[in-house]
């Protein structure tokens, strides 16, 4: 029998206990022995939950229990999760976590402790909820040099943008709904400002190259500035707006960014809606592979956590996970990135469209202006592909020339592969 403990009985932690109960028979069969939850740690009491007998508020009850061989960490955050997880690994207990903040910051060190101790530190649920992307990078795509990883990595923001686009609903109202559905982080700024997506792409890059990609170095922009006007312009261009991550890996560094992007309706990512995530991986021999599934939520996430628990139980005294070294791989500054953008700017009310077109074209080369019906004080255009620093210089000229009063938004165009 394998005895385990769960740290944090919130959305994911309670899901783990539920999945282990619901699918007990098939899980035990696959694990080749019964798996039982011996302890649950949380700060609160959960009357009527059925876990009262095994609930503790003292971490030492788990750390010092020699019968517990694997521990699930679903508390979130770095403090005290890092301290707890490190202590557990040093005591020779395998750890499974859904905590991307912990993995992005301390993954290299925790993996190396697990390797030294010949146990496991597994984190499938930390990226893409229920999507088996970590296991695929770790064991299925090992013949390839990974050249690009991109996609939608956050369920909350994808849910919000889908509702705003398809039903015209307001940001705040939909965010509240995503929180009630258990999709959002404890502090939802992590979702809507893009930090959660940033940590996830940093984990994927680190695993793909076996070196540390620091999330602090990755340019990150969230969705809080996206308005219904941006969404309407996107529709005029047969596109939708999604929060995407993109990483292009070359020998001496990585071009990486997290930001909203316009995606053509012909691109498969445009059809990834609600809480779903999708991840493209390009390998130099396999080509493109796409992963799709629910990116957040109690049971899909718990499914990934429990699968990791089964892997730990089946692999006692056998380290499974690729190791990534703490040696840093350079992330290039965003200004070096080449992309094309939808630029929206305000101008004098009633300014002549022909005159503005010619002035914008003088700076950007031939462009066609688009305008929302009945709107006479702003225009938009799609720039050619260029380095971001060059685009910003040209926008300064547009303001200086008096053609544009203010740049209202600049949204990257996804799809044409970023260089
Ligand atoms: P919740 O806030 O729902 O659950 C966390 C639980 O841990 C809460 O019950 C919390 O108690 C408890 N807790 C926090 N600190 C401590 C502590 N020091 N000691 C004991 N218990 C503690 O979060 P989620 O379940 O949503 O998320 C957990 C982790 O999984 C996070 O890292 C998150 O990013 C990740 N994740 C979440 C997904 C989702 O869909 N929700 C999907 C994939 C990953 P209290 O409420 O009193 O603070
Ligand atoms: N808050 C995260 C999301 C949870 O919405 O994607 C899953 O990592």
Coordinates of C-alpha atoms and ligand atoms in Angstrom, one line a residue:
X1 CA 0.0 0.0 0.0
X2 CA 1.3 3.5 -0.8
X3 CA 0.4 6.2 1.7
X4 CA 0.3 9.8 0.6
X5 CA -0.4 13.2 2.0
X6 CA -2.0 16.3 0.5
X7 CA -0.9 19.8 1.4
X8 CA -3.7 22.3 0.8
X9 CA -7.3 21.2 0.5
X10 CA -8.6 23.9 -1.9
X11 CA -9.8 23.6 -5.4
X12 CA -7.1 21.2 -6.7
X13 CA -6.3 19.5 -3.4
X14 CA -9.9 18.5 -2.7
X15 CA -10.1 17.4 -6.4
X16 CA -7.1 15.1 -5.8
X17 CA -8.9 13.4 -2.9
X18 CA -12.1 13.2 -5.0
X19 CA -10.4 11.6 -8.0
X20 CA -8.6 9.1 -5.8
X21 CA -12.0 8.1 -4.3
X22 CA -14.0 8.1 -7.5
X23 CA -11.5 6.1 -9.6
X24 CA -10.0 4.1 -6.7
X25 CA -10.2 0.7 -8.3
X26 CA -8.7 1.6 -11.7
X27 CA -6.1 3.9 -10.1
X28 CA -5.0 1.1 -7.7
X29 CA -4.7 -1.3 -10.5
X30 CA -2.6 1.0 -12.6
X31 CA -0.4 1.9 -9.6
X32 CA -0.1 -1.9 -8.9
X33 CA -0.9 -1.3 -5.3
X34 CA -3.6 0.6 -3.3
X35 CA -3.0 4.4 -2.9
X36 CA -4.5 5.9 0.3
X37 CA -4.5 9.5 1.6
X38 CA -3.1 9.2 5.1
X39 CA -3.0 13.0 5.9
X40 CA -4.3 16.3 4.6
X41 CA -2.8 19.6 5.7
X42 CA -4.8 22.8 5.6
X43 CA -5.2 25.9 7.8
X44 CA -9.0 25.6 7.9
X45 CA -11.4 22.9 9.1
X46 CA -13.7 21.2 6.7
X47 CA -16.7 19.9 8.6
X48 CA -18.8 17.3 6.8
X49 CA -16.1 16.8 4.1
X50 CA -15.1 13.3 5.2
X51 CA -11.5 14.2 5.8
X52 CA -11.8 15.4 9.4
X53 CA -10.1 12.3 10.8
X54 CA -7.0 12.8 8.7
X55 CA -6.8 16.6 8.7
X56 CA -3.8 18.3 10.4
X57 CA -2.6 21.8 10.8
X58 CA 0.9 20.7 11.6
X59 CA 3.3 20.1 8.7
X60 CA 5.6 18.0 10.9
X61 CA 2.8 15.4 11.2
X62 CA 3.5 14.7 7.5
X63 CA 7.3 15.3 7.4
X64 CA 8.0 13.0 10.3
X65 CA 5.6 10.2 9.2
X66 CA 7.8 7.4 7.8
X67 CA 4.8 5.6 6.3
X68 CA 4.1 8.5 3.9
X69 CA 6.2 8.1 0.7
X70 CA 4.7 10.7 -1.6
X71 CA 3.2 14.1 -0.9
X72 CA 1.0 16.3 -3.1
X73 CA 1.6 20.1 -2.8
X74 CA -1.5 22.1 -3.8
X75 CA -1.2 25.1 -1.5
X76 CA 0.2 27.5 -4.1
X77 CA 2.7 30.3 -3.7
X78 CA 6.3 30.0 -2.9
X79 CA 6.1 30.6 0.9
X80 CA 5.9 28.2 2.7
X81 CA 5.5 25.7 -0.3
X82 CA 9.2 25.9 -1.2
X83 CA 10.4 25.2 2.3
X84 CA 7.9 22.3 2.8
X85 CA 8.7 20.7 -0.6
X86 CA 12.5 20.9 -0.1
X87 CA 12.2 19.4 3.4
X88 CA 10.1 16.5 2.1
X89 CA 12.4 15.8 -0.8
X90 CA 15.5 15.8 1.6
X91 CA 13.6 13.3 3.8
X92 CA 13.3 11.0 0.8
X93 CA 9.6 11.6 0.0
X94 CA 8.5 12.1 -3.6
X95 CA 6.6 15.3 -4.3
X96 CA 3.9 16.1 -6.9
X97 CA 2.8 19.7 -7.3
X98 CA 0.5 21.8 -9.4
X99 CA 2.3 25.0 -8.3
X100 CA 3.8 26.7 -11.3
X101 CA 5.1 29.6 -9.2
X102 CA 7.2 27.1 -7.2
X103 CA 8.4 25.2 -10.3
X104 CA 9.3 28.2 -12.4
X105 CA 11.4 29.7 -9.5
X106 CA 12.9 26.6 -7.9
X107 CA 12.3 23.7 -10.4
X108 CA 16.0 23.2 -11.2
X109 CA 17.0 22.9 -7.5
X110 CA 14.1 20.7 -6.5
X111 CA 14.6 18.4 -9.5
X112 CA 18.3 18.0 -8.6
X113 CA 17.5 17.1 -5.0
X114 CA 15.0 14.5 -6.3
X115 CA 17.6 13.1 -8.6
X116 CA 20.2 12.9 -5.9
X117 CA 17.8 11.1 -3.6
X118 CA 16.6 8.8 -6.4
X119 CA 13.0 9.9 -5.8
X120 CA 10.6 12.1 -7.8
X121 CA 9.5 15.7 -8.1
X122 CA 6.7 15.8 -10.7
X123 CA 4.6 18.8 -11.8
X124 CA 2.4 17.8 -14.8
X125 CA -0.5 20.0 -13.5
X126 CA 1.7 23.1 -13.4
X127 CA 1.3 23.8 -17.1
X128 CA -2.0 23.4 -19.1
X129 CA -4.1 21.9 -16.2
X130 CA -5.1 18.4 -17.4
X131 CA -3.0 18.5 -20.7
X132 CA -0.1 16.0 -20.6
X133 CA 2.5 18.4 -21.9
X134 CA 5.3 18.0 -19.3
X135 CA 5.3 14.2 -19.7
X136 CA 5.4 14.6 -23.4
X137 CA 8.4 17.0 -23.3
X138 CA 10.1 14.7 -20.8
X139 CA 9.6 11.4 -22.5
X140 CA 7.9 11.5 -25.9
X141 CA 9.8 14.3 -27.6
X142 CA 13.3 13.4 -26.5
X143 CA 14.5 12.6 -30.1
X144 CA 13.9 16.3 -31.1
X145 CA 15.7 19.6 -30.7
X146 CA 12.7 21.8 -29.7
X147 CA 12.8 25.0 -31.8
X148 CA 9.5 26.6 -30.8
X149 CA 6.8 26.4 -28.2
X150 CA 3.7 28.6 -28.4
X151 CA 0.0 28.7 -27.4
X152 CA -2.7 29.5 -24.9
X153 CA -1.5 28.6 -21.4
X154 CA -4.1 30.3 -19.1
X155 CA -7.7 29.2 -18.7
X156 CA -9.0 32.2 -16.9
X157 CA -7.9 34.8 -19.5
X158 CA -9.0 32.5 -22.3
X159 CA -12.4 32.2 -20.6
X160 CA -12.7 36.0 -20.2
X161 CA -11.6 36.8 -23.8
X162 CA -14.0 34.2 -25.2
X163 CA -17.0 35.7 -23.3
X164 CA -16.0 39.2 -24.2
X165 CA -15.7 38.3 -27.9
X166 CA -18.7 36.0 -28.3
X167 CA -21.2 37.6 -25.9
X168 CA -19.9 41.2 -25.5
X169 CA -19.7 40.7 -21.7
X170 CA -17.7 42.9 -19.4
X171 CA -14.2 42.0 -18.1
X172 CA -15.0 42.3 -14.4
X173 CA -18.2 40.3 -14.5
X174 CA -16.5 37.4 -16.4
X175 CA -13.4 37.5 -14.1
X176 CA -15.7 37.0 -11.1
X177 CA -17.3 34.0 -12.8
X178 CA -13.9 32.5 -13.6
X179 CA -13.0 32.9 -9.9
X180 CA -16.2 31.2 -8.8
X181 CA -15.5 28.3 -11.2
X182 CA -12.1 27.7 -9.5
X183 CA -10.1 28.7 -12.6
X184 CA -8.4 31.9 -11.3
X185 CA -5.3 32.2 -9.0
X186 CA -5.8 33.3 -5.4
X187 CA -4.7 36.8 -6.6
X188 CA -6.2 36.9 -10.1
X189 CA -3.7 39.6 -11.2
X190 CA -1.4 36.7 -11.8
X191 CA -3.9 35.6 -14.6
X192 CA -5.0 38.8 -16.1
X193 CA -1.5 40.5 -16.0
X194 CA 0.0 37.5 -17.8
X195 CA 2.4 36.4 -15.0
X196 CA 0.8 32.9 -14.8
X197 CA 1.3 32.3 -18.5
X198 CA 4.9 33.7 -18.2
X199 CA 5.7 31.1 -15.5
X200 CA 4.3 28.3 -17.6
X201 CA 6.2 29.2 -20.7
X202 CA 9.4 29.6 -18.6
X203 CA 8.8 26.0 -17.3
X204 CA 8.3 24.6 -20.8
X205 CA 11.4 26.4 -22.2
X206 CA 13.5 25.2 -19.3
X207 CA 12.4 21.6 -19.8
X208 CA 12.9 21.8 -23.5
X209 CA 16.4 23.0 -23.3
X210 CA 17.5 21.6 -20.0
X211 CA 18.6 25.0 -18.8
X212 CA 17.0 27.7 -16.6
X213 CA 14.8 30.2 -18.5
X214 CA 14.1 33.0 -15.9
X215 CA 10.5 34.1 -16.0
X216 CA 11.5 37.5 -14.8
X217 CA 13.4 38.0 -18.2
X218 CA 10.4 37.2 -20.3
X219 CA 8.4 40.2 -21.6
X220 CA 4.9 39.9 -20.2
X221 CA 1.7 41.9 -21.0
X222 CA -1.7 40.9 -19.8
X223 CA -5.3 41.5 -21.1
X224 CA -6.4 44.3 -18.8
X225 CA -6.1 46.9 -21.5
X226 CA -8.1 44.9 -24.1
X227 CA -11.3 46.8 -25.0
X228 CA -14.4 46.0 -27.0
X229 CA -13.0 48.3 -29.7
X230 CA -9.9 46.1 -30.0
X231 CA -12.1 43.1 -30.3
X232 CA -14.2 44.8 -33.0
X233 CA -11.1 45.7 -35.0
X234 CA -10.0 42.0 -34.7
X235 CA -13.3 40.9 -36.1
X236 CA -13.0 43.3 -39.0
X237 CA -9.7 41.5 -39.8
X238 CA -11.3 38.0 -39.4
X239 CA -9.3 37.5 -36.3
X240 CA -9.8 36.9 -32.6
X241 CA -7.7 38.2 -29.6
X242 CA -6.1 35.6 -27.3
X243 CA -3.5 35.8 -24.6
X244 CA -0.6 33.8 -26.1
X245 CA 2.9 32.8 -25.2
X246 CA 5.6 32.4 -27.8
X247 CA 9.1 31.1 -27.4
X248 CA 11.5 30.6 -30.3
X249 CA 14.7 28.8 -29.3
X250 CA 18.0 29.3 -31.0
X251 CA 21.5 28.2 -30.1
X252 CA 22.6 31.3 -28.1
X253 CA 19.2 32.3 -26.6
X254 CA 15.4 32.4 -26.7
X255 CA 13.0 34.9 -28.2
X256 CA 10.1 34.8 -25.8
X257 CA 7.1 36.9 -24.9
X258 CA 3.6 36.7 -23.3
X259 CA 1.0 39.1 -24.7
X260 CA -2.4 39.4 -26.3
X261 CA -2.3 38.6 -30.0
X262 CA -4.6 38.7 -33.0
X263 CA -5.1 35.2 -34.4
X264 CA -6.5 34.6 -37.8
X265 CA -9.8 32.6 -37.8
X266 CA -8.0 30.1 -40.0
X267 CA -5.4 29.4 -37.3
X268 CA -6.2 26.4 -35.0
X269 CA -5.6 28.5 -31.9
X270 CA -8.5 30.8 -32.8
X271 CA -10.9 27.9 -32.1
X272 CA -9.5 27.3 -28.6
X273 CA -12.2 28.8 -26.4
X274 CA -13.4 29.0 -22.8
X275 CA -11.1 27.4 -20.2
X276 CA -9.3 25.3 -22.9
X277 CA -5.6 25.7 -23.5
X278 CA -3.6 24.6 -26.5
X279 CA 0.2 24.3 -26.9
X280 CA 2.2 23.9 -30.1
X281 CA 5.6 22.4 -29.9
X282 CA 7.9 22.4 -33.0
X283 CA 10.7 19.8 -33.0
X284 CA 13.4 19.8 -35.7
X285 CA 12.5 16.2 -36.7
X286 CA 8.9 15.7 -35.7
X287 CA 7.7 19.1 -37.0
X288 CA 4.5 20.6 -35.3
X289 CA 2.7 18.8 -32.5
X290 CA -0.4 20.3 -30.8
X291 CA -1.7 19.6 -27.3
X292 CA -5.3 20.6 -26.3
X293 CA -7.5 20.3 -23.3
X294 CA -8.9 22.0 -20.2
X295 CA -6.3 24.3 -18.8
X296 CA -7.8 24.9 -15.3
X297 CA -10.5 23.6 -13.0
X298 CA -10.7 21.2 -10.1
X299 CA -11.0 17.7 -11.8
X300 CA -9.0 18.2 -15.0
X301 CA -6.1 19.5 -12.9
X302 CA -6.5 16.8 -10.2
X303 CA -6.4 14.2 -13.0
X304 CA -2.9 15.4 -13.9
X305 CA -1.8 15.5 -10.3
X306 CA -3.1 11.9 -9.6
X307 CA -1.4 10.6 -12.7
X308 CA 1.9 12.0 -11.3
X309 CA 1.1 10.3 -8.0
X310 CA 0.6 7.0 -9.8
X311 CA 3.9 7.5 -11.6
X312 CA 5.7 8.1 -8.2
X313 CA 4.2 5.0 -6.7
X314 CA 5.1 2.9 -9.6
X315 CA 8.7 4.2 -9.6
X316 CA 9.8 4.0 -6.0
X317 CA 13.6 4.4 -6.0
X318 CA 13.7 5.4 -9.7
X319 CA 14.0 9.0 -10.8
X320 CA 11.8 9.7 -13.8
X321 CA 12.1 13.4 -14.6
X322 CA 14.5 15.1 -16.8
X323 CA 16.7 17.4 -15.0
X324 CA 17.2 21.0 -15.9
X325 CA 20.4 22.7 -14.8
X326 CA 20.4 26.0 -13.0
X327 CA 22.7 27.4 -15.8
X328 CA 20.8 30.3 -17.4
X329 CA 19.8 30.5 -21.1
X330 CA 19.7 34.0 -22.4
X331 CA 16.3 35.6 -23.1
X332 CA 16.6 38.2 -25.8
X333 CA 15.1 41.7 -25.1
X334 CA 11.6 42.2 -26.6
X335 CA 12.9 45.1 -28.7
X336 CA 14.8 42.5 -30.8
X337 CA 11.7 40.5 -31.6
X338 CA 10.3 40.8 -35.1
X339 CA 6.6 41.0 -35.5
X340 CA 3.7 42.7 -37.1
X341 CA 1.1 44.6 -35.0
X342 CA -2.4 46.1 -35.2
X343 CA -1.9 49.7 -34.3
X344 CA -4.9 51.8 -33.1
X345 CA -4.4 55.6 -32.8
X346 CA -6.6 58.6 -32.2
X347 CA -6.7 61.7 -34.4
X348 CA -8.5 65.0 -34.8
X349 CA -12.3 64.3 -35.1
X350 CA -13.2 64.4 -38.7
X351 CA -9.6 64.3 -40.0
X352 CA -9.6 63.3 -43.7
X353 CA -9.0 59.5 -44.1
X354 CA -7.0 60.0 -47.4
X355 CA -4.7 62.5 -45.8
X356 CA -4.1 60.3 -42.8
X357 CA -3.5 57.2 -45.0
X358 CA -0.8 59.1 -46.9
X359 CA 0.9 60.4 -43.7
X360 CA 0.9 57.0 -42.1
X361 CA 2.2 55.4 -45.3
X362 CA 5.0 57.9 -45.4
X363 CA 6.3 56.5 -42.2
X364 CA 5.3 52.8 -42.3
X365 CA 5.2 52.1 -46.1
X366 CA 1.9 51.4 -47.8
X367 CA -0.8 50.6 -45.3
X368 CA -4.6 50.6 -45.4
X369 CA -6.5 52.3 -42.6
X370 CA -9.5 50.6 -41.1
X371 CA -12.1 52.4 -38.9
X372 CA -15.0 51.2 -36.9
X373 CA -18.4 52.2 -38.4
X374 CA -19.5 55.7 -37.1
X375 CA -16.1 56.3 -35.4
X376 CA -14.4 59.5 -36.8
X377 CA -11.7 60.1 -34.2
X378 CA -9.6 56.9 -34.4
X379 CA -8.1 54.6 -37.0
X380 CA -6.1 51.4 -37.1
X381 CA -3.7 49.7 -39.4
X382 CA -1.6 46.5 -39.6
X383 CA 2.1 47.2 -39.8
X384 CA 4.6 45.2 -41.8
X385 CA 6.8 42.8 -39.9
X386 CA 9.7 44.6 -38.3
X387 CA 11.8 44.7 -35.1
X388 CA 9.7 46.0 -32.2
X389 CA 12.3 48.8 -31.5
X390 CA 11.9 50.0 -35.1
X391 CA 8.1 50.0 -34.8
X392 CA 8.2 52.0 -31.6
X393 CA 10.5 54.6 -33.3
X394 CA 8.0 54.9 -36.2
X395 CA 5.1 55.4 -33.8
X396 CA 7.0 58.2 -32.1
X397 CA 7.3 59.8 -35.6
X398 CA 3.6 59.4 -36.1
X399 CA 2.9 61.3 -32.9
X400 CA 5.6 63.9 -33.7
X401 CA 4.1 64.6 -37.1
X402 CA 0.7 65.4 -35.5
X403 CA -1.0 62.6 -37.5
X404 CA -1.8 60.6 -34.4
X405 CA -2.8 62.2 -31.1
X406 CA -2.3 59.1 -29.1
X407 CA -1.4 55.4 -29.7
X408 CA -4.5 53.6 -28.2
X409 CA -3.2 50.1 -28.6
X410 CA -0.6 47.9 -30.3
X411 CA -1.5 44.2 -30.5
X412 CA 0.9 41.6 -32.0
X413 CA -0.3 39.5 -34.9
X414 CA 0.2 35.7 -34.2
X415 CA 0.4 33.1 -36.9
X416 CA 3.0 34.4 -39.2
X417 CA 5.8 32.7 -37.4
X418 CA 7.6 35.2 -35.1
X419 CA 11.3 35.7 -35.9
Ligands
LIG1 P1 -6.8 27.2 -3.5 O1 -6.6 28.6 -2.9 O2 -8.2 26.8 -3.8 O3 -6.3 26.1 -2.5 C1 -5.1 26.2 -1.7 C2 -5.4 25.6 -0.3 O4 -4.2 25.5 0.4 C3 -6.4 26.5 0.5 O5 -7.3 25.7 1.2 C4 -5.4 27.2 1.4 O6 -6.1 27.6 2.6 C5 -4.4 26.1 1.7 N1 -3.2 26.7 2.2 C6 -2.5 27.8 1.8 N2 -1.4 28.0 2.5 C7 -1.4 27.0 3.4 C8 -0.5 26.6 4.5 N3 0.6 27.4 4.7 N4 -0.7 25.5 5.2 C9 -1.8 24.8 4.9 N5 -2.7 25.0 4.0 C10 -2.5 26.1 3.2 O7 -5.9 27.1 -4.7 P2 -6.0 26.1 -6.0 O8 -6.4 24.7 -5.5 O9 -6.8 26.7 -7.0 O10 -4.5 26.1 -6.5 C11 -3.5 25.4 -5.8 C12 -2.2 25.4 -6.7 O11 -2.5 24.8 -7.9 C13 -1.8 26.8 -7.1 O12 -0.4 26.8 -7.2 C14 -2.4 27.0 -8.5 O13 -1.7 27.9 -9.3 C15 -2.3 25.6 -9.0 N6 -3.2 25.3 -10.1 C16 -4.5 25.6 -9.9 C17 -5.4 25.2 -10.9 C18 -6.9 25.6 -10.8 O14 -7.6 25.3 -11.8 N7 -7.4 26.1 -9.7 C19 -5.0 24.6 -12.1 C20 -3.6 24.3 -12.2 C21 -2.7 24.6 -11.2 P3 -6.7 29.1 2.7 O15 -7.8 29.1 1.6 O16 -7.2 29.2 4.1 O17 -5.6 30.0 2.3
LIG2 N1 -5.2 30.2 -13.0 C1 -4.7 29.2 -13.9 C2 -5.4 29.4 -15.2 C3 -4.9 27.8 -13.3 O1 -6.5 30.0 -15.2 O2 -4.9 28.8 -16.2 C4 -4.3 26.8 -14.1 O3 -2.9 26.8 -14.1

